[in-house]
CSV table of C-alpha atoms in Angstrom, one decimal:
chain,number,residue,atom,x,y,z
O,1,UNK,CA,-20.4,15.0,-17.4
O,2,UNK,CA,-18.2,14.7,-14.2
O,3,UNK,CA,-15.1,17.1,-13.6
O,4,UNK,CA,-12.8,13.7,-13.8
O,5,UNK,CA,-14.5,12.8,-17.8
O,6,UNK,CA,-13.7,16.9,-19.0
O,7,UNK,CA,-10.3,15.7,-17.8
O,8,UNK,CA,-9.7,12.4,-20.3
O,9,UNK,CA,-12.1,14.3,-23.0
O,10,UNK,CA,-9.6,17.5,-22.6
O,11,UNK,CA,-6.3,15.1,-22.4
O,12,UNK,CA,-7.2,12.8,-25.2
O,13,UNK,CA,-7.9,15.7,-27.8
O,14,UNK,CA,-4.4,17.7,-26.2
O,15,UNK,CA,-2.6,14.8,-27.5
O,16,UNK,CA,-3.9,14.7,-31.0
O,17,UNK,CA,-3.8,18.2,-31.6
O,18,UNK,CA,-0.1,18.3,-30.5
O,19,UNK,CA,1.2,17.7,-34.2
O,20,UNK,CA,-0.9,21.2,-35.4
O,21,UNK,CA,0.9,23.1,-32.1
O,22,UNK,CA,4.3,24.9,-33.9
O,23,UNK,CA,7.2,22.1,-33.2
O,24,UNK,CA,8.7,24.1,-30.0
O,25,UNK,CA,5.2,23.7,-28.5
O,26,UNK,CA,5.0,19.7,-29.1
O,27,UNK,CA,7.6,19.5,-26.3
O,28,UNK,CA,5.8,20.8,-23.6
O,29,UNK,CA,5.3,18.0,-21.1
O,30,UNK,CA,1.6,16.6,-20.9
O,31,UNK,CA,1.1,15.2,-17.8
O,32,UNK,CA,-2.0,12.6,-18.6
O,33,UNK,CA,-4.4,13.5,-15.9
O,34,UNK,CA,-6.8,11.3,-17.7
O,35,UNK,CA,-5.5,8.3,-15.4
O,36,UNK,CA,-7.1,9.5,-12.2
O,37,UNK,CA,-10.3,8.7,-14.0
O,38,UNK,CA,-8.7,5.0,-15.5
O,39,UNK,CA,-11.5,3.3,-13.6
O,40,UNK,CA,-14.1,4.9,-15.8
O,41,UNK,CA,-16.2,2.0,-17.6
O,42,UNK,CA,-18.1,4.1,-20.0
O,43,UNK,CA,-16.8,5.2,-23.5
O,44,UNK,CA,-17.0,9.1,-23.9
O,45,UNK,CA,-17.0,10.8,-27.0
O,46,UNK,CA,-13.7,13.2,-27.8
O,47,UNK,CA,-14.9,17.0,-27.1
O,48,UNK,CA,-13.2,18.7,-30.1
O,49,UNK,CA,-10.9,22.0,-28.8
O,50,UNK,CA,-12.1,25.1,-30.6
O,51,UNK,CA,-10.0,26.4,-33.1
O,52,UNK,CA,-7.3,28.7,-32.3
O,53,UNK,CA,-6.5,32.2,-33.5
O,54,UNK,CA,-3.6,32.5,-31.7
O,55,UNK,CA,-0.3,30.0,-32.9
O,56,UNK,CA,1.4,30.9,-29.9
O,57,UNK,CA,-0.7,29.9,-27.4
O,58,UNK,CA,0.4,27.2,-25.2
O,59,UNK,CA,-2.1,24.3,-23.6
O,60,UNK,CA,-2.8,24.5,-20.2
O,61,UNK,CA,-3.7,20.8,-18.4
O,62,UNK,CA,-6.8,20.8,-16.3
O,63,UNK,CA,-6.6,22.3,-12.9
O,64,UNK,CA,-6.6,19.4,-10.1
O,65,UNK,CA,-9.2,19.5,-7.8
O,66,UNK,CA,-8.5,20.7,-4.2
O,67,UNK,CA,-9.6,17.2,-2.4
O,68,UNK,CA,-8.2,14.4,-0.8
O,69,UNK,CA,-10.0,11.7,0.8
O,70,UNK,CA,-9.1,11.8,5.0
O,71,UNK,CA,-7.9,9.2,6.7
O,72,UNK,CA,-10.2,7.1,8.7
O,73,UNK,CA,-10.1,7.6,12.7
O,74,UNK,CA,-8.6,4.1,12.7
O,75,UNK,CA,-6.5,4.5,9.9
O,76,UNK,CA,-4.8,7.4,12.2
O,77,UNK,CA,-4.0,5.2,15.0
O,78,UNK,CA,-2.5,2.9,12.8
O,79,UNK,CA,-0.6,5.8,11.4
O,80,UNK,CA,3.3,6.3,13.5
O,81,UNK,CA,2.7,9.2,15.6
O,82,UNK,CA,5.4,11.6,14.0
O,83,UNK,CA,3.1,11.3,10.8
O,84,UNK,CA,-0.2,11.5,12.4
O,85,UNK,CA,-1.2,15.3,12.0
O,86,UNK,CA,-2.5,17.2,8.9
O,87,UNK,CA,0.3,19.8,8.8
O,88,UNK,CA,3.3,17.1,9.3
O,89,UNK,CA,1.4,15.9,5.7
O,90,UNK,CA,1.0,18.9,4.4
O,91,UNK,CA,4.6,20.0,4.9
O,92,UNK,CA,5.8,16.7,3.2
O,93,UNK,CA,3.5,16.9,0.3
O,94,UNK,CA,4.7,20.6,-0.5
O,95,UNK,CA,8.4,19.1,-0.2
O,96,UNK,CA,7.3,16.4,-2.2
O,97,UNK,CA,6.1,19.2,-5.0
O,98,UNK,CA,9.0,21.3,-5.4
O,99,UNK,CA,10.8,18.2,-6.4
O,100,UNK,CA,12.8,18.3,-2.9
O,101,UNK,CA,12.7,14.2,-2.1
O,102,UNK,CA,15.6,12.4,-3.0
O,103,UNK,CA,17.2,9.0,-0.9
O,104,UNK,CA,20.5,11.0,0.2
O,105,UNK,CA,17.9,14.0,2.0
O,106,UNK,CA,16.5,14.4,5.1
O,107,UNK,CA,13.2,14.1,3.5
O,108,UNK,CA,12.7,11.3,2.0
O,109,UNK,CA,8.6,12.0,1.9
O,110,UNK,CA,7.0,8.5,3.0
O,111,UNK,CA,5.7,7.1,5.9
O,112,UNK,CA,8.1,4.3,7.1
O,113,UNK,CA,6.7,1.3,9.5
O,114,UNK,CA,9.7,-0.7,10.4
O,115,UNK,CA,9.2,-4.4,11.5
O,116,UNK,CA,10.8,-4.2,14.6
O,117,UNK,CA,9.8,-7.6,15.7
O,118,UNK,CA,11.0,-9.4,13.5
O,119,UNK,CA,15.1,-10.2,11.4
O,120,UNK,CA,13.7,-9.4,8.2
O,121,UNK,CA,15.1,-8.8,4.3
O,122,UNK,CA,12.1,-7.9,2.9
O,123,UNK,CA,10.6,-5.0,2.0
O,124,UNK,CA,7.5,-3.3,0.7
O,125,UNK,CA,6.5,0.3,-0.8
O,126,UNK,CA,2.7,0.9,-0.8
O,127,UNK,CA,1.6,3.5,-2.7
O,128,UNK,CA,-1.8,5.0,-2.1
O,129,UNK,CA,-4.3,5.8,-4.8
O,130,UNK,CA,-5.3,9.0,-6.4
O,131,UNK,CA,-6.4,12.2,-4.2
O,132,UNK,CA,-6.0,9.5,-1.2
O,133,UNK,CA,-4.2,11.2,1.8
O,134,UNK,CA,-1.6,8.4,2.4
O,135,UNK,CA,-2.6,7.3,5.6
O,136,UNK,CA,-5.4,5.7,4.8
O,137,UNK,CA,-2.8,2.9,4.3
O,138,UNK,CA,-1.5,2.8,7.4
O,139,UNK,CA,-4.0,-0.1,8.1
O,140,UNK,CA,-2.3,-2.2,6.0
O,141,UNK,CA,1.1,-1.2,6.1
O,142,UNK,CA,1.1,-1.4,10.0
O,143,UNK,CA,-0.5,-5.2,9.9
O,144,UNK,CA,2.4,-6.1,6.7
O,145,UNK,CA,4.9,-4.7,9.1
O,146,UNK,CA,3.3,-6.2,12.6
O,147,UNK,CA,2.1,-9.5,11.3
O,148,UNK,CA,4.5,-10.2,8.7
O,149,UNK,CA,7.5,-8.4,9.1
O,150,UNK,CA,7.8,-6.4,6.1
O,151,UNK,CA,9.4,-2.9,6.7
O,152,UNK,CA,6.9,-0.9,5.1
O,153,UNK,CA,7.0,2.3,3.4
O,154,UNK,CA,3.9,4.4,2.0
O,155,UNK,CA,5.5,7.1,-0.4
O,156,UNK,CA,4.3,10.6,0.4
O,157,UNK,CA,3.3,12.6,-3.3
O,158,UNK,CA,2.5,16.6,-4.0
O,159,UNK,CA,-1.6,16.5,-4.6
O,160,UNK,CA,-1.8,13.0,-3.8
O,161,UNK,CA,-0.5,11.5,-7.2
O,162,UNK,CA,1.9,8.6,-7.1
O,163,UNK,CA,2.2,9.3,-11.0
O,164,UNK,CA,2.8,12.0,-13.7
O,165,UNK,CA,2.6,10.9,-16.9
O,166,UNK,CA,5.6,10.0,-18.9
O,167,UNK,CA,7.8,9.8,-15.5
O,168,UNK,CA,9.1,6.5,-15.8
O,169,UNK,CA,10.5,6.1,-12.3
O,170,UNK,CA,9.7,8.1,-9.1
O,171,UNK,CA,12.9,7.4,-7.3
O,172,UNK,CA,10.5,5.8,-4.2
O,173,UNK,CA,12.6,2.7,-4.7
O,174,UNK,CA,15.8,4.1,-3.7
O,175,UNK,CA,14.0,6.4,-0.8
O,176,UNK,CA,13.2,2.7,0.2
O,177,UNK,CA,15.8,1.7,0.4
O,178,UNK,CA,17.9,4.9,2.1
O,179,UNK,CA,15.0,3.8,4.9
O,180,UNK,CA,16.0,0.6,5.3
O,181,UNK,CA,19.1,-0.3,4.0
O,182,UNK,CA,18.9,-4.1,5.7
O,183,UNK,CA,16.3,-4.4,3.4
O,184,UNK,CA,17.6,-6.7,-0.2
O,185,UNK,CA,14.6,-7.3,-1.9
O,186,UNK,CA,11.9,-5.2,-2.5
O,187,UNK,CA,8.0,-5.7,-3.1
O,188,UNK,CA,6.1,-2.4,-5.2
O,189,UNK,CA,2.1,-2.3,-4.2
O,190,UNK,CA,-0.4,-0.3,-5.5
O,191,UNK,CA,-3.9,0.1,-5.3
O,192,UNK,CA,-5.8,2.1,-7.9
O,193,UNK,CA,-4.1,5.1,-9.4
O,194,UNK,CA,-1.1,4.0,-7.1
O,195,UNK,CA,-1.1,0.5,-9.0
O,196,UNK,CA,0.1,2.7,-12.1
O,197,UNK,CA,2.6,3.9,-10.1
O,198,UNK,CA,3.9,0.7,-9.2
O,199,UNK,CA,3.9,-1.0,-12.5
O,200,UNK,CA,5.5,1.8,-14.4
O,201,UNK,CA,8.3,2.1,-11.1
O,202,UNK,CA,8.9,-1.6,-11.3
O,203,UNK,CA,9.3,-1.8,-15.0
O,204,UNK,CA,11.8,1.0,-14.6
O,205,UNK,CA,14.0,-1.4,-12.8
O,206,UNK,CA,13.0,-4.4,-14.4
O,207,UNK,CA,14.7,-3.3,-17.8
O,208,UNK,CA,17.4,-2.1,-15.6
O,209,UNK,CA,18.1,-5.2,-13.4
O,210,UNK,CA,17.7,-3.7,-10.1
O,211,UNK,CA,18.2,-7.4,-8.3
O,212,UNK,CA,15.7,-4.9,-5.1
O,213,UNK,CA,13.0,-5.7,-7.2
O,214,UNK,CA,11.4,-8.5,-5.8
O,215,UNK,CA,7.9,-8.5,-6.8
O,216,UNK,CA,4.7,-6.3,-7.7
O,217,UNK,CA,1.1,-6.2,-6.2
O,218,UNK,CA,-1.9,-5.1,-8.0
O,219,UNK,CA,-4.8,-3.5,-5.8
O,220,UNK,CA,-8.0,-2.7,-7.8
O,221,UNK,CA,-5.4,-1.9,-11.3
O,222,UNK,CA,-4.0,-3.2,-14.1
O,223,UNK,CA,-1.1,-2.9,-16.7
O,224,UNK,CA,-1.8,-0.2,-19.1
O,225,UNK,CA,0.5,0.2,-21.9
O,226,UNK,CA,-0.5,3.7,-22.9
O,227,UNK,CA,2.1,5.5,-19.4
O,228,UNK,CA,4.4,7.3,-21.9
O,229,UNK,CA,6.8,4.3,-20.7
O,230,UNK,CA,7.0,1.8,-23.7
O,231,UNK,CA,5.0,-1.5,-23.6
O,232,UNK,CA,4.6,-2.8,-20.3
O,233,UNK,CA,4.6,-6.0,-20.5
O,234,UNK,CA,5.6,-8.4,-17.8
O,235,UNK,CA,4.4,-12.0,-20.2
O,236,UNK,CA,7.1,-13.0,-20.8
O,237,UNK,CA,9.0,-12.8,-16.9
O,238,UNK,CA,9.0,-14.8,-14.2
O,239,UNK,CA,8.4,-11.8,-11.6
O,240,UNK,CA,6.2,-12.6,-9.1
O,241,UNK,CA,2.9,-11.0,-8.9
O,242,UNK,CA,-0.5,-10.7,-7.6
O,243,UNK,CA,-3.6,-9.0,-9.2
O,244,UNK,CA,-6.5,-8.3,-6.5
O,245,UNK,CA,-10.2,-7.0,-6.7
O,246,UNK,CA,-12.9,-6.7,-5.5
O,247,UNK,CA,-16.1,-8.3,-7.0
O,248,UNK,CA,-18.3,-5.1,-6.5
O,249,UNK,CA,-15.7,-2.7,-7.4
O,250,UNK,CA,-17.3,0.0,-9.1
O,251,UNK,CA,-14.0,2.0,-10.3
O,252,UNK,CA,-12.1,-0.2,-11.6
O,253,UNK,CA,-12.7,-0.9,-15.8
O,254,UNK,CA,-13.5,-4.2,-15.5
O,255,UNK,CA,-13.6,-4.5,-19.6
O,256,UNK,CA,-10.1,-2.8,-20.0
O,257,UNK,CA,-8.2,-4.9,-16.5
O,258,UNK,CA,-9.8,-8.0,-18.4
O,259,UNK,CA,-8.0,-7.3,-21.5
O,260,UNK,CA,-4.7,-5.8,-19.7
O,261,UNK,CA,-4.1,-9.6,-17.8
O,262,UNK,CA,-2.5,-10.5,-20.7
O,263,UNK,CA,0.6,-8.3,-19.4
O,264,UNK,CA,0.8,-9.6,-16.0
O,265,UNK,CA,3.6,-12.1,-15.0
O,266,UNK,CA,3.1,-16.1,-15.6
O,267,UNK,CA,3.6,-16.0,-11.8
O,268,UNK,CA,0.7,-14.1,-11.1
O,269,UNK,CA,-1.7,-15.0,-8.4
O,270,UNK,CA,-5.0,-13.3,-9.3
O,271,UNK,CA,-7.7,-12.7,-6.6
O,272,UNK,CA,-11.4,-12.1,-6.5
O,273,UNK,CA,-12.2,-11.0,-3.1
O,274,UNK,CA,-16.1,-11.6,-3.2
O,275,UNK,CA,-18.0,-9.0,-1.3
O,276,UNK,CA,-15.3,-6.5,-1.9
O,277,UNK,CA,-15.7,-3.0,-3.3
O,278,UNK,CA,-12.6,-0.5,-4.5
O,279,UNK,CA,-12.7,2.0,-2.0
O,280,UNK,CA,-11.9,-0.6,0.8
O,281,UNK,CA,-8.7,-1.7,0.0
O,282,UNK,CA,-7.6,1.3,2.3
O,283,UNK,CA,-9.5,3.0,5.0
O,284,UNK,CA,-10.5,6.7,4.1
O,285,UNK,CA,-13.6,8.3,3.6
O,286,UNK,CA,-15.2,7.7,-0.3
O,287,UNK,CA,-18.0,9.9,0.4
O,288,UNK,CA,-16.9,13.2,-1.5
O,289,UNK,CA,-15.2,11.2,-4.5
O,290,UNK,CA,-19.2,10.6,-6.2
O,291,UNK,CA,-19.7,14.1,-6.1
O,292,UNK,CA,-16.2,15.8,-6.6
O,293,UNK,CA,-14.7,13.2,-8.8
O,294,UNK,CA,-17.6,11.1,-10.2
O,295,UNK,CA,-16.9,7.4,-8.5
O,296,UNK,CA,-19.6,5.4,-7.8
O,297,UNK,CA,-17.9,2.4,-5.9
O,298,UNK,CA,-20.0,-0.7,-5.4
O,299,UNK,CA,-21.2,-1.5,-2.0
O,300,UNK,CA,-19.4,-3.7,-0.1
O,301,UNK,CA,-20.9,-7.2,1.8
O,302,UNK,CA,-18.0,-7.7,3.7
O,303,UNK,CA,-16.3,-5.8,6.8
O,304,UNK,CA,-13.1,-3.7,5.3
O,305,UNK,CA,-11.3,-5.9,7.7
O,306,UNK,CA,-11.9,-8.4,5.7
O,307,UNK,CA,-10.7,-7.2,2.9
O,308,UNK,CA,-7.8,-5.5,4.5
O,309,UNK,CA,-6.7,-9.4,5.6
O,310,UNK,CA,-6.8,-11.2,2.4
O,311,UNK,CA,-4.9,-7.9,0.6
O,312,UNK,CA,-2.5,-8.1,3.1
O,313,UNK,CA,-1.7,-11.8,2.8
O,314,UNK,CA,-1.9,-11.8,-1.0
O,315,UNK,CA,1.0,-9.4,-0.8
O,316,UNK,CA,3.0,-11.5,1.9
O,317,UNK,CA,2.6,-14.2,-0.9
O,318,UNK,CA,4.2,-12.6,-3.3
O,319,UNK,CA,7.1,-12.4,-1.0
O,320,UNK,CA,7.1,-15.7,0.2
O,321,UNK,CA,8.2,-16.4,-3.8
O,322,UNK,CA,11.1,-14.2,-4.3
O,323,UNK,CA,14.0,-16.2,-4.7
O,324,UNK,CA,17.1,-15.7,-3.1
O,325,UNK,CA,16.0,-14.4,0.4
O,326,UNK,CA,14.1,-15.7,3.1
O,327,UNK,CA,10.7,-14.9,4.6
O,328,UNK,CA,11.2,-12.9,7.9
O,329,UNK,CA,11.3,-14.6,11.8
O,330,UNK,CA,10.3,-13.4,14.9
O,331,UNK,CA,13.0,-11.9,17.1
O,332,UNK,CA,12.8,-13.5,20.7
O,333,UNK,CA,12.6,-10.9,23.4
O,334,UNK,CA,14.9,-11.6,26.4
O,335,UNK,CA,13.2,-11.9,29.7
O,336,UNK,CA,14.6,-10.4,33.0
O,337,UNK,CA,15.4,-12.3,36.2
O,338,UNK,CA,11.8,-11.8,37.6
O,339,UNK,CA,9.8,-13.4,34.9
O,340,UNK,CA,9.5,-16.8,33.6
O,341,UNK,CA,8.5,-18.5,30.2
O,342,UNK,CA,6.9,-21.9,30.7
O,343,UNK,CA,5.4,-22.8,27.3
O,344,UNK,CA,2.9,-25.6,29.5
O,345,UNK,CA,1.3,-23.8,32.4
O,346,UNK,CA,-0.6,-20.0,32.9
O,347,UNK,CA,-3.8,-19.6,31.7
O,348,UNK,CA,-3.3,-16.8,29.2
O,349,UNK,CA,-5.7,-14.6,31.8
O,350,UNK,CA,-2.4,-14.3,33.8
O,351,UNK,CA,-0.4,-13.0,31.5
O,352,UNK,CA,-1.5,-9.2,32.0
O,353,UNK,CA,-0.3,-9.6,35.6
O,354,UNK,CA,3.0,-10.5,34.9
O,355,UNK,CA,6.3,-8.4,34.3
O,356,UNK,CA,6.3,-8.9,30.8
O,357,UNK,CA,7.9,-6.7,28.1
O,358,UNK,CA,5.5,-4.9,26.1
O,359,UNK,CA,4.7,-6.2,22.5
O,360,UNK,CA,3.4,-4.5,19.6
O,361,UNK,CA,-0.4,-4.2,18.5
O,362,UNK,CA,-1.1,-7.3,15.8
O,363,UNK,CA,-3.8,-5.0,13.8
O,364,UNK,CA,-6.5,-7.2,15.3
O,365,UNK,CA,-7.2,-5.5,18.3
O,366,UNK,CA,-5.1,-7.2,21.0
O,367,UNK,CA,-1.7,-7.0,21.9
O,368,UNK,CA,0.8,-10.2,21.1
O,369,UNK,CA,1.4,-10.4,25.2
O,370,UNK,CA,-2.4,-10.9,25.1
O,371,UNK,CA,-1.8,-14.2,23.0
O,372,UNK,CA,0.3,-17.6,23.4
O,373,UNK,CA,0.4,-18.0,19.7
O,374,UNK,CA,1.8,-15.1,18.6
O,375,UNK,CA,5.1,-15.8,19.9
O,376,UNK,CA,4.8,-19.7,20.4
O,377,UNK,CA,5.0,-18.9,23.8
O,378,UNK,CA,2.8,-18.1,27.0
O,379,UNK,CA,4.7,-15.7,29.7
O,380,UNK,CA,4.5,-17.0,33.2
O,381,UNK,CA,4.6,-15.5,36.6
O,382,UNK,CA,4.8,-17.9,39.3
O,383,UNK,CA,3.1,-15.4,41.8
O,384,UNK,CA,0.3,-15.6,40.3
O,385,UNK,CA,-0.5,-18.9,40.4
O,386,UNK,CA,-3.8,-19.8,41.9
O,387,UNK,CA,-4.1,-21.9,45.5
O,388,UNK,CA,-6.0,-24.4,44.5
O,389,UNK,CA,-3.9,-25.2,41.4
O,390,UNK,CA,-0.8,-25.4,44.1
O,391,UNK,CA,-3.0,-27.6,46.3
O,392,UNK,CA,-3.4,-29.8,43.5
O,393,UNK,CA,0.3,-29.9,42.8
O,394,UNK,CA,1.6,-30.6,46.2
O,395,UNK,CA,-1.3,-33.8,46.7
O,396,UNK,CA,0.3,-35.2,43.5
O,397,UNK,CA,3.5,-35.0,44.8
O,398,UNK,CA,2.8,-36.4,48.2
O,399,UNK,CA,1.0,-39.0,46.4
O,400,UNK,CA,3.5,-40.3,43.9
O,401,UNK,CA,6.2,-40.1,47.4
O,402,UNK,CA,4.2,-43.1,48.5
């Protein structure tokens, strides 16, 4: 039996021997550790606790395991440099602990990726999955941010746990929105443990009618009705949404998400990515979660860039239908006196040679100023022209003089 199953056994029979527990003791906080292992498909049976001789005693929850999955080399580049080192993390996850984060601090423990190309209003907050260090979402909060114009947050947690059972709201939101206050409309993602997080934040403000809430996006997780946060259930809404996985996820309860849909907004787009495992919906390394925490993920037939794409542009759906604000536009960087934009002429092999402003990395590999299309423009620089093309000009010139 893995370390993550003594933790649901060990939860499941805490909560049903509360009522024998002298009435002080029934208010201790539980915090349901069982969800890290939500993806669990098999049915264990209830280990009973042995009978105590002591009424005073007090339950003790499960000690967490000392893990977290690292960041992928890729996922580190992707990461803003001011985040990109363990003890910067470390720092903010022991901030994040003593209950220190709040959207008037300093602090505000998350990883912010403004889209500085673009005029936008929307937002994201992307919160990582279980024992995941959080940059191994940089990937795809750097091409939402890059390619889409989302300013991005990933939310920073003590141990790596976007949630805590019966906390019904984690405050990210308004950290969010202390980040980027242009920002009116905001879309909660999730992947795995973090997709509890995101349902259970953005039911918070549902029921509160936060007009930031702008949608929710489901990663490899469903609604679960069973938080300590009343029954979750988006049916009857019109909240957009999209639910996401992968068809060789081997994490994710495929017979409980199957029966959970039922909650999920009428305005749900839900994904299968074919190919696609659990694991690759970020980039970190999986390989000590089979051993330390008892996952066996499926293995993936597709590249995680792949998968990284279609995640990224389900979640830019669900902005494209929030109502009342519109999708983000390119901002137009000025050129100086010694450059020229043609739209019509210059290979883009000239571009490099040019004086041309630097433009951020699009997450595929190559620069925008390496591209035409990513503007809708190609930068020019008449000194670079080649002879023969000139030659060619000045014939057709002569020739039409005549």
């Amino acid at each position: 039996m893995t370390y993550l199953n003594h933790i649901m056994n060990f939860t499941r029979t805490m909560e049903e021997n509360l009522s024998l527990l002298p009435e002080e003791e029934q208010k201790l906080p539980v915090q349901n550790l069982s969800l890290l292992q939500e993806e669990q498909q098999q049915v264990l049976p209830v280990v009973p606790l042995p009978p105590s001789e002591n009424k005073e005693r007090q339950l003790q929850p499960p000690q967490i395991p000392d893990y977290t999955s690292p960041p992928t080399e890729l996922a580190l580049e992707a990461t803003p440099e001011a985040y990109r080192s363990d003890q910067v993390i470390d720092q903010i996850r022991d901030f994040a602990a003593a209950g220190n984060c709040t959207a008037t601090s300093e602090q505000r423990c998350q990883i912010p990726f403004p889209a500085t190309m673009y005029d936008s209003k929307i937002g994201v907050i992307l919160y990582g999955g279980g024992l995941v260090d959080p940059r191994g979402y940089s990937v795809l909060a750097e091409r939402l941010a890059s390619r889409y114009g989302f300013h991005t947050v990933i939310p920073i947690f003590g141990q790596d746990l976007a949630f805590a059972f019966g906390v019904c709201d984690s405050g990210r939101l308004d950290m969010a929105k202390a980040e980027f206050p242009q920002v009116e409309k905001w879309v909660l993602a999730g992947h795995s443990f973090g997709g509890v997080a995101a349902v259970v934040d953005s039911w918070s403000r549902y029921n509160s009618g936060d007009q930031a809430l702008g949608g929710v996006a489901l990663l490899a997780a469903d609604i679960q009705q069973t938080l300590g946060c009343g029954a979750i259930d988006y049916s009857n809404s019109t909240l957009p949404m999209t639910s996401i996985t992968g068809s060789l996820d081997g994490v994710l309860n495929m017979t409980r998400f199957s029966s959970n849909r039922q909650f999920l907004s009428p305005e749900t787009q839900v994904i299968e990515i074919f190919g696609g495992n659990h694991g690759d919906f970020g980039s970190y390394d999986s390989s000590g979660r089979v051993t330390i925490l008892g996952q066996n993920d499926g293995t993936s037939l597709i590249t995680p860039e792949i998968q990284w794409d279609l995640s990224v542009a389900a979640i830019a759906h669900v902005a494209s239908r929030i109502d009342g604000v519109d999708m983000p536009t390119k901002i137009m960087i000025p050129m100086d006196n010694t450059t020229t934009m043609n739209a019509t002429m210059a290979p883009s092999s000239n571009i490099t040679d040019c004086n041309c402003p630097t433009l951020p990395d699009l997450g595929n590999g190559t620069n925008a100023s390496d591209t035409s299309a990513a503007f809708g423009v190609s930068y020019y620089n008449p000194t670079t022209m080649n002879p023969m093309f000139i030659t060619v000009l000045l014939i057709a010139w002569l020739f039409k003089q005549h």
